PDB file of C-alpha atoms in Angstrom:
ATOM      1  CA  UNK L  21      76.485  81.850 149.072  1.00 54.00           C
ATOM      2  CA  UNK L  22      79.732  81.510 147.089  1.00 58.00           C
ATOM      3  CA  UNK L  23      77.968  82.800 143.981  1.00 62.00           C
ATOM      4  CA  UNK L  24      76.812  85.926 145.845  1.00 62.00           C
ATOM      5  CA  UNK L  25      80.358  86.557 147.052  1.00 64.00           C
ATOM      6  CA  UNK L  26      81.718  86.281 143.513  1.00 63.00           C
ATOM      7  CA  UNK L  27      79.098  88.710 142.178  1.00 59.00           C
ATOM      8  CA  UNK L  28      79.818  91.151 145.020  1.00 71.00           C
ATOM      9  CA  UNK L  29      83.570  90.922 144.435  1.00 74.00           C
ATOM     10  CA  UNK L  30      83.106  91.493 140.711  1.00 73.00           C
ATOM     11  CA  UNK L  31      80.856  94.511 141.355  1.00 75.00           C
ATOM     12  CA  UNK L  32      83.379  96.050 143.743  1.00 77.00           C
ATOM     13  CA  UNK L  33      86.228  95.463 141.269  1.00 76.00           C
ATOM     14  CA  UNK L  34      84.329  97.114 138.420  1.00 78.00           C
ATOM     15  CA  UNK L  35      83.351 100.062 140.637  1.00 76.00           C
ATOM     16  CA  UNK L  36      86.950 100.587 141.743  1.00 70.00           C
ATOM     17  CA  UNK L  37      88.150 100.395 138.152  1.00 62.00           C
ATOM     18  CA  UNK L  38      85.651 103.060 137.053  1.00 63.00           C
ATOM     19  CA  UNK L  39      86.652 105.289 139.987  1.00 59.00           C
ATOM     20  CA  UNK L  40      90.319 104.965 139.047  1.00 54.00           C
ATOM     21  CA  UNK L  41      89.539 105.991 135.488  1.00 51.00           C
ATOM     22  CA  UNK L  42      87.667 109.041 136.729  1.00 51.00           C
ATOM     23  CA  UNK L  43      90.287 110.059 139.284  1.00 50.00           C
ATOM     24  CA  UNK L  44      93.357 109.270 137.167  1.00 53.00           C
ATOM     25  CA  UNK L  45      92.588 109.967 133.480  1.00 60.00           C
ATOM     26  CA  UNK L  46      95.001 108.846 130.790  1.00 70.00           C
ATOM     27  CA  UNK L  47      98.009 111.070 130.252  1.00 75.00           C
ATOM     28  CA  UNK L  48     101.311 111.179 128.415  1.00 87.00           C
ATOM     29  CA  UNK L  49     104.653 111.808 130.193  1.00 86.00           C
ATOM     30  CA  UNK L  50     106.254 115.222 129.930  1.00 90.00           C
ATOM     31  CA  UNK L  51     109.293 115.853 127.732  1.00 91.00           C
ATOM     32  CA  UNK L  52     112.151 117.935 129.128  1.00 90.00           C
ATOM     33  CA  UNK L  53     112.784 121.236 127.384  1.00 89.00           C
ATOM     34  CA  UNK L  54     111.342 124.742 127.372  1.00 91.00           C
ATOM     35  CA  UNK L  55     109.850 124.373 123.900  1.00 94.00           C
ATOM     36  CA  UNK L  56     108.767 120.733 124.165  1.00 96.00           C
ATOM     37  CA  UNK L  57     105.201 119.524 123.917  1.00 96.00           C
ATOM     38  CA  UNK L  58     103.517 116.428 125.367  1.00 95.00           C
ATOM     39  CA  UNK L  59      99.738 116.460 125.453  1.00 94.00           C
ATOM     40  CA  UNK L  60      96.921 113.913 125.283  1.00 94.00           C
ATOM     41  CA  UNK L  61      93.489 115.463 124.960  1.00 93.00           C
ATOM     42  CA  UNK L  62      90.205 115.472 123.065  1.00 93.00           C
ATOM     43  CA  UNK L  63      89.773 117.926 120.205  1.00 94.00           C
ATOM     44  CA  UNK L  64      86.510 118.727 118.447  1.00 95.00           C
ATOM     45  CA  UNK L  65      86.753 117.687 114.818  1.00 95.00           C
ATOM     46  CA  UNK L  66      83.795 117.754 112.428  1.00 94.00           C
ATOM     47  CA  UNK L  67      81.187 117.533 115.177  1.00 91.00           C
ATOM     48  CA  UNK L  68      82.819 114.800 117.250  1.00 91.00           C
ATOM     49  CA  UNK L  69      85.610 114.551 119.812  1.00 93.00           C
ATOM     50  CA  UNK L  70      88.840 112.913 118.622  1.00 95.00           C
ATOM     51  CA  UNK L  71      91.546 111.902 121.084  1.00 94.00           C
ATOM     52  CA  UNK L  72      94.862 113.412 120.007  1.00 96.00           C
ATOM     53  CA  UNK L  73      98.379 112.873 121.358  1.00 96.00           C
ATOM     54  CA  UNK L  74     101.087 115.359 120.376  1.00 97.00           C
ATOM     55  CA  UNK L  75     104.706 114.871 121.430  1.00 97.00           C
ATOM     56  CA  UNK L  76     108.028 116.428 120.513  1.00 97.00           C
ATOM     57  CA  UNK L  77     111.222 117.914 121.949  1.00 97.00           C
ATOM     58  CA  UNK L  78     110.758 121.160 120.013  1.00 97.00           C
ATOM     59  CA  UNK L  79     107.313 122.301 118.880  1.00 95.00           C
ATOM     60  CA  UNK L  80     108.975 124.179 116.004  1.00 96.00           C
ATOM     61  CA  UNK L  81     110.197 120.940 114.432  1.00 97.00           C
ATOM     62  CA  UNK L  82     108.448 119.587 111.307  1.00 97.00           C
ATOM     63  CA  UNK L  83     105.090 117.956 112.073  1.00 98.00           C
ATOM     64  CA  UNK L  84     104.166 114.337 111.396  1.00 98.00           C
ATOM     65  CA  UNK L  85     100.532 113.224 111.503  1.00 98.00           C
ATOM     66  CA  UNK L  86     100.286 109.448 111.969  1.00 97.00           C
ATOM     67  CA  UNK L  87      97.142 107.691 110.673  1.00 97.00           C
ATOM     68  CA  UNK L  88      96.559 104.376 112.453  1.00 95.00           C
ATOM     69  CA  UNK L  89      95.322 101.135 110.930  1.00 91.00           C
ATOM     70  CA  UNK L  90      92.336  98.951 111.582  1.00 83.00           C
ATOM     71  CA  UNK L  91      89.702 100.143 111.074  1.00 80.00           C
ATOM     72  CA  UNK L  92      89.523 100.752 114.798  1.00 83.00           C
ATOM     73  CA  UNK L  93      93.091  99.879 115.802  1.00 87.00           C
ATOM     74  CA  UNK L  94      94.292 102.747 118.004  1.00 88.00           C
ATOM     75  CA  UNK L  95      98.072 102.959 118.277  1.00 89.00           C
ATOM     76  CA  UNK L  96      98.310 105.670 120.940  1.00 89.00           C
ATOM     77  CA  UNK L  97      98.697 103.123 123.798  1.00 86.00           C
ATOM     78  CA  UNK L  98     102.048 101.836 122.549  1.00 87.00           C
ATOM     79  CA  UNK L  99     103.615 104.307 120.081  1.00 87.00           C
ATOM     80  CA  UNK L 100     105.973 105.769 122.687  1.00 85.00           C
ATOM     81  CA  UNK L 101     107.773 102.432 122.687  1.00 84.00           C
ATOM     82  CA  UNK L 102     109.310 103.198 119.304  1.00 86.00           C
ATOM     83  CA  UNK L 103     108.993 106.897 118.502  1.00 90.00           C
ATOM     84  CA  UNK L 104     111.310 108.462 121.121  1.00 89.00           C
ATOM     85  CA  UNK L 105     114.061 109.072 118.547  1.00 91.00           C
ATOM     86  CA  UNK L 106     111.584 110.631 116.136  1.00 94.00           C
ATOM     87  CA  UNK L 107     110.394 112.994 118.873  1.00 95.00           C
ATOM     88  CA  UNK L 108     113.851 114.580 118.882  1.00 95.00           C
ATOM     89  CA  UNK L 109     113.446 115.753 115.290  1.00 96.00           C
ATOM     90  CA  UNK L 110     109.688 115.970 114.725  1.00 97.00           C
ATOM     91  CA  UNK L 111     106.489 116.960 116.477  1.00 97.00           C
ATOM     92  CA  UNK L 112     104.403 113.802 116.164  1.00 97.00           C
ATOM     93  CA  UNK L 113     100.615 113.835 116.141  1.00 97.00           C
ATOM     94  CA  UNK L 114      98.693 110.617 116.788  1.00 96.00           C
ATOM     95  CA  UNK L 115      94.920 110.477 116.902  1.00 96.00           C
ATOM     96  CA  UNK L 116      92.221 107.885 117.477  1.00 95.00           C
ATOM     97  CA  UNK L 117      89.970 107.845 114.432  1.00 94.00           C
ATOM     98  CA  UNK L 118      86.241 108.407 114.819  1.00 92.00           C
ATOM     99  CA  UNK L 119      84.775 105.474 116.777  1.00 90.00           C
ATOM    100  CA  UNK L 120      88.214 104.098 117.757  1.00 89.00           C
ATOM    101  CA  UNK L 121      89.976 103.966 121.119  1.00 85.00           C
ATOM    102  CA  UNK L 122      89.341 107.033 123.244  1.00 88.00           C
ATOM    103  CA  UNK L 123      87.531 108.722 120.358  1.00 88.00           C
ATOM    104  CA  UNK L 124      84.661 106.267 120.855  1.00 86.00           C
ATOM    105  CA  UNK L 125      81.508 107.853 122.286  1.00 83.00           C
ATOM    106  CA  UNK L 126      78.902 105.515 123.778  1.00 84.00           C
ATOM    107  CA  UNK L 127      75.856 107.340 122.420  1.00 83.00           C
ATOM    108  CA  UNK L 128      77.125 108.124 118.937  1.00 83.00           C
ATOM    109  CA  UNK L 129      75.886 106.136 115.947  1.00 84.00           C
ATOM    110  CA  UNK L 130      78.871 104.742 114.051  1.00 81.00           C
ATOM    111  CA  UNK L 131      76.912 102.463 111.744  1.00 82.00           C
ATOM    112  CA  UNK L 132      77.324 104.771 108.750  1.00 84.00           C
ATOM    113  CA  UNK L 133      81.013 105.634 109.114  1.00 85.00           C
ATOM    114  CA  UNK L 134      82.710 105.624 105.727  1.00 87.00           C
ATOM    115  CA  UNK L 135      86.266 105.972 104.514  1.00 88.00           C
ATOM    116  CA  UNK L 136      85.286 109.401 103.162  1.00 92.00           C
ATOM    117  CA  UNK L 137      84.331 110.510 106.676  1.00 94.00           C
ATOM    118  CA  UNK L 138      87.752 109.447 107.960  1.00 94.00           C
ATOM    119  CA  UNK L 139      89.383 111.437 105.159  1.00 96.00           C
ATOM    120  CA  UNK L 140      87.385 114.549 106.060  1.00 97.00           C
ATOM    121  CA  UNK L 141      88.345 114.125 109.721  1.00 97.00           C
ATOM    122  CA  UNK L 142      92.012 113.873 108.774  1.00 97.00           C
ATOM    123  CA  UNK L 143      91.791 117.010 106.640  1.00 98.00           C
ATOM    124  CA  UNK L 144      90.159 118.914 109.520  1.00 98.00           C
ATOM    125  CA  UNK L 145      92.793 117.663 111.960  1.00 98.00           C
ATOM    126  CA  UNK L 146      95.486 118.738 109.499  1.00 98.00           C
ATOM    127  CA  UNK L 147      94.066 122.265 109.471  1.00 98.00           C
ATOM    128  CA  UNK L 148      93.948 122.312 113.267  1.00 97.00           C
ATOM    129  CA  UNK L 149      97.589 121.237 113.543  1.00 97.00           C
ATOM    130  CA  UNK L 150      98.776 123.681 110.879  1.00 97.00           C
ATOM    131  CA  UNK L 151      97.067 126.545 112.669  1.00 97.00           C
ATOM    132  CA  UNK L 152      98.200 125.437 116.129  1.00 96.00           C
ATOM    133  CA  UNK L 153     101.868 125.261 115.158  1.00 97.00           C
ATOM    134  CA  UNK L 154     101.858 127.935 112.449  1.00 96.00           C
ATOM    135  CA  UNK L 155     103.244 125.590 109.809  1.00 96.00           C
ATOM    136  CA  UNK L 156     102.179 125.608 106.189  1.00 96.00           C
ATOM    137  CA  UNK L 157     102.628 121.886 105.533  1.00 97.00           C
ATOM    138  CA  UNK L 158     102.864 118.648 107.507  1.00 97.00           C
ATOM    139  CA  UNK L 159     104.287 115.195 106.858  1.00 98.00           C
ATOM    140  CA  UNK L 160     101.792 112.336 106.728  1.00 98.00           C
ATOM    141  CA  UNK L 161     102.378 108.694 107.675  1.00 97.00           C
ATOM    142  CA  UNK L 162      99.744 106.007 107.189  1.00 96.00           C
ATOM    143  CA  UNK L 163      99.854 102.455 108.540  1.00 94.00           C
ATOM    144  CA  UNK L 164      97.826  99.570 107.041  1.00 90.00           C
ATOM    145  CA  UNK L 165      94.221 100.795 106.651  1.00 89.00           C
ATOM    146  CA  UNK L 166      95.574 104.245 107.502  1.00 93.00           C
ATOM    147  CA  UNK L 167      97.490 104.220 104.218  1.00 94.00           C
ATOM    148  CA  UNK L 168      94.222 104.400 102.319  1.00 90.00           C
ATOM    149  CA  UNK L 169      93.077 107.404 104.332  1.00 93.00           C
ATOM    150  CA  UNK L 170      96.603 108.795 104.089  1.00 94.00           C
ATOM    151  CA  UNK L 171      96.570 108.666 100.300  1.00 94.00           C
ATOM    152  CA  UNK L 172      93.103 110.115  99.878  1.00 94.00           C
ATOM    153  CA  UNK L 173      93.731 113.224 101.999  1.00 96.00           C
ATOM    154  CA  UNK L 174      96.697 114.673 100.046  1.00 95.00           C
ATOM    155  CA  UNK L 175      95.024 113.614  96.820  1.00 95.00           C
ATOM    156  CA  UNK L 176      92.200 116.025  97.681  1.00 96.00           C
ATOM    157  CA  UNK L 177      94.360 118.821  99.112  1.00 96.00           C
ATOM    158  CA  UNK L 178      98.034 118.291  98.124  1.00 96.00           C
ATOM    159  CA  UNK L 179      99.189 121.749  99.204  1.00 96.00           C
ATOM    160  CA  UNK L 180      98.739 120.908 102.892  1.00 97.00           C
ATOM    161  CA  UNK L 181     101.260 118.055 102.897  1.00 98.00           C
ATOM    162  CA  UNK L 182     105.025 118.067 102.420  1.00 97.00           C
ATOM    163  CA  UNK L 183     105.265 114.297 101.875  1.00 97.00           C
ATOM    164  CA  UNK L 184     103.415 111.023 102.413  1.00 97.00           C
ATOM    165  CA  UNK L 185     104.883 107.759 103.766  1.00 96.00           C
ATOM    166  CA  UNK L 186     102.976 104.464 103.595  1.00 95.00           C
ATOM    167  CA  UNK L 187     103.667 101.559 105.983  1.00 94.00           C
ATOM    168  CA  UNK L 188     101.994  98.303 104.951  1.00 88.00           C
ATOM    169  CA  UNK L 189     100.489 100.144 102.008  1.00 89.00           C
ATOM    170  CA  UNK L 190      96.976  99.185 100.919  1.00 83.00           C
ATOM    171  CA  UNK L 191      96.883  98.757  97.150  1.00 78.00           C
ATOM    172  CA  UNK L 192      94.418  96.483  95.332  1.00 74.00           C
ATOM    173  CA  UNK L 193      92.012  95.522  98.089  1.00 71.00           C
ATOM    174  CA  UNK L 194      90.117  92.892  96.107  1.00 77.00           C
ATOM    175  CA  UNK L 195      93.282  91.065  95.009  1.00 81.00           C
ATOM    176  CA  UNK L 196      94.566  91.168  98.576  1.00 78.00           C
ATOM    177  CA  UNK L 197      91.402  89.496  99.864  1.00 79.00           C
ATOM    178  CA  UNK L 198      91.596  86.767  97.218  1.00 84.00           C
ATOM    179  CA  UNK L 199      95.266  86.157  98.098  1.00 86.00           C
ATOM    180  CA  UNK L 200      94.355  85.953 101.799  1.00 83.00           C
ATOM    181  CA  UNK L 201      91.535  83.517 101.070  1.00 84.00           C
ATOM    182  CA  UNK L 202      93.795  81.264  98.969  1.00 87.00           C
ATOM    183  CA  UNK L 203      96.497  81.296 101.642  1.00 89.00           C
ATOM    184  CA  UNK L 204      94.008  80.431 104.390  1.00 87.00           C
ATOM    185  CA  UNK L 205      92.568  77.553 102.385  1.00 87.00           C
ATOM    186  CA  UNK L 206      96.068  76.286 101.659  1.00 90.00           C
ATOM    187  CA  UNK L 207      96.988  76.300 105.354  1.00 90.00           C
ATOM    188  CA  UNK L 208      93.705  74.605 106.278  1.00 88.00           C
ATOM    189  CA  UNK L 209      94.460  71.909 103.687  1.00 89.00           C
ATOM    190  CA  UNK L 210      97.928  71.368 105.155  1.00 91.00           C
ATOM    191  CA  UNK L 211      96.371  70.974 108.597  1.00 90.00           C
ATOM    192  CA  UNK L 212      93.841  68.473 107.270  1.00 90.00           C
ATOM    193  CA  UNK L 213      90.951  70.741 108.247  1.00 89.00           C
ATOM    194  CA  UNK L 214      88.544  69.938 105.435  1.00 90.00           C
ATOM    195  CA  UNK L 215      85.575  71.455 107.271  1.00 89.00           C
ATOM    196  CA  UNK L 216      87.124  74.929 107.174  1.00 87.00           C
ATOM    197  CA  UNK L 217      88.260  74.473 103.577  1.00 86.00           C
ATOM    198  CA  UNK L 218      84.683  73.716 102.530  1.00 89.00           C
ATOM    199  CA  UNK L 219      83.381  76.800 104.358  1.00 87.00           C
ATOM    200  CA  UNK L 220      85.996  79.038 102.759  1.00 85.00           C
ATOM    201  CA  UNK L 221      85.256  77.696  99.283  1.00 86.00           C
ATOM    202  CA  UNK L 222      81.660  78.847  99.692  1.00 86.00           C
ATOM    203  CA  UNK L 223      82.949  82.428 100.016  1.00 82.00           C
ATOM    204  CA  UNK L 224      85.329  82.287  97.067  1.00 81.00           C
ATOM    205  CA  UNK L 225      83.059  83.499  94.246  1.00 80.00           C
ATOM    206  CA  UNK L 226      81.410  86.272  96.266  1.00 78.00           C
ATOM    207  CA  UNK L 227      84.774  87.604  97.500  1.00 76.00           C
ATOM    208  CA  UNK L 228      86.128  87.679  93.956  1.00 73.00           C
ATOM    209  CA  UNK L 229      83.247  89.865  92.756  1.00 68.00           C
ATOM    210  CA  UNK L 230      83.259  92.026  95.899  1.00 62.00           C
ATOM    211  CA  UNK L 231      79.803  91.129  97.230  1.00 57.00           C
ATOM    212  CA  UNK L 232      81.162  89.530 100.412  1.00 54.00           C
ATOM    213  CA  UNK L 233      83.676  90.996 102.848  1.00 52.00           C
ATOM    214  CA  UNK L 234      85.502  89.169 105.636  1.00 52.00           C
ATOM    215  CA  UNK L 235      84.025  89.907 109.077  1.00 48.00           C
ATOM    216  CA  UNK L 236      87.066  91.873 110.175  1.00 46.00           C
ATOM    217  CA  UNK L 237      86.233  94.410 107.461  1.00 42.00           C
ATOM    218  CA  UNK L 238      82.458  94.090 107.690  1.00 40.00           C
ATOM    219  CA  UNK L 239      81.674  97.794 107.527  1.00 43.00           C
ATOM    220  CA  UNK L 240      81.050 100.659 105.163  1.00 42.00           C
ATOM    221  CA  UNK L 241      84.663 101.743 105.733  1.00 43.00           C
ATOM    222  CA  UNK L 242      86.185  98.867 103.797  1.00 42.00           C
ATOM    223  CA  UNK L 243      83.241  98.663 101.448  1.00 44.00           C
ATOM    224  CA  UNK L 244      84.144 102.209 100.425  1.00 44.00           C
ATOM    225  CA  UNK L 245      87.697 101.131  99.655  1.00 44.00           C
ATOM    226  CA  UNK L 246      86.510  98.372  97.350  1.00 44.00           C
ATOM    227  CA  UNK L 247      84.193 100.752  95.521  1.00 42.00           C
ATOM    228  CA  UNK L 248      86.705 103.607  95.238  1.00 46.00           C
TER     229      UNK L 248
END
């Protein structure tokens, strides 16, 4: 009897949650000012829908496109915590990359996503923003994995970007993975966890030659970085 009650309660909770999502979709607070902009909406980019948030006190200010990290680590949910001062001087564009956050579509196949696809999406978004705000160039900021995408886009089409800023810049991916492996083994040794040390040692040779990738990067996205 108790089990049935728990299942019923869980079902009701899930149903109410879904109804709330349908009745009260995500939104971004308005910004005071006649020429301000504060929108959160889906935009069609290269055959898929990407969630885009654009905020700024004056839509005529210089534009910043922010490329989030991950892969798959949307930053839209919390960026307003630190970008309020930037919004006074820039129009800031955040977007969820293909397959991330609110850009995820349940029936789309994301198994073949590559870093090149993310670059093409960024270039298309750049064109959309330039046309929307009638500006010739935009500023580009990349964070973590987004720095790789952020470097590749202006490398292909430099005339569309005024400047690029990297935060937590990705450089030599293979060396970074070896450094991470060595650090993890060192910490496991300090903790006396020989079992984990032995498991990590089994990965050492394959990581050094690039045939094995840590699970957090187990996709064609990071495989593309190692190759390129």
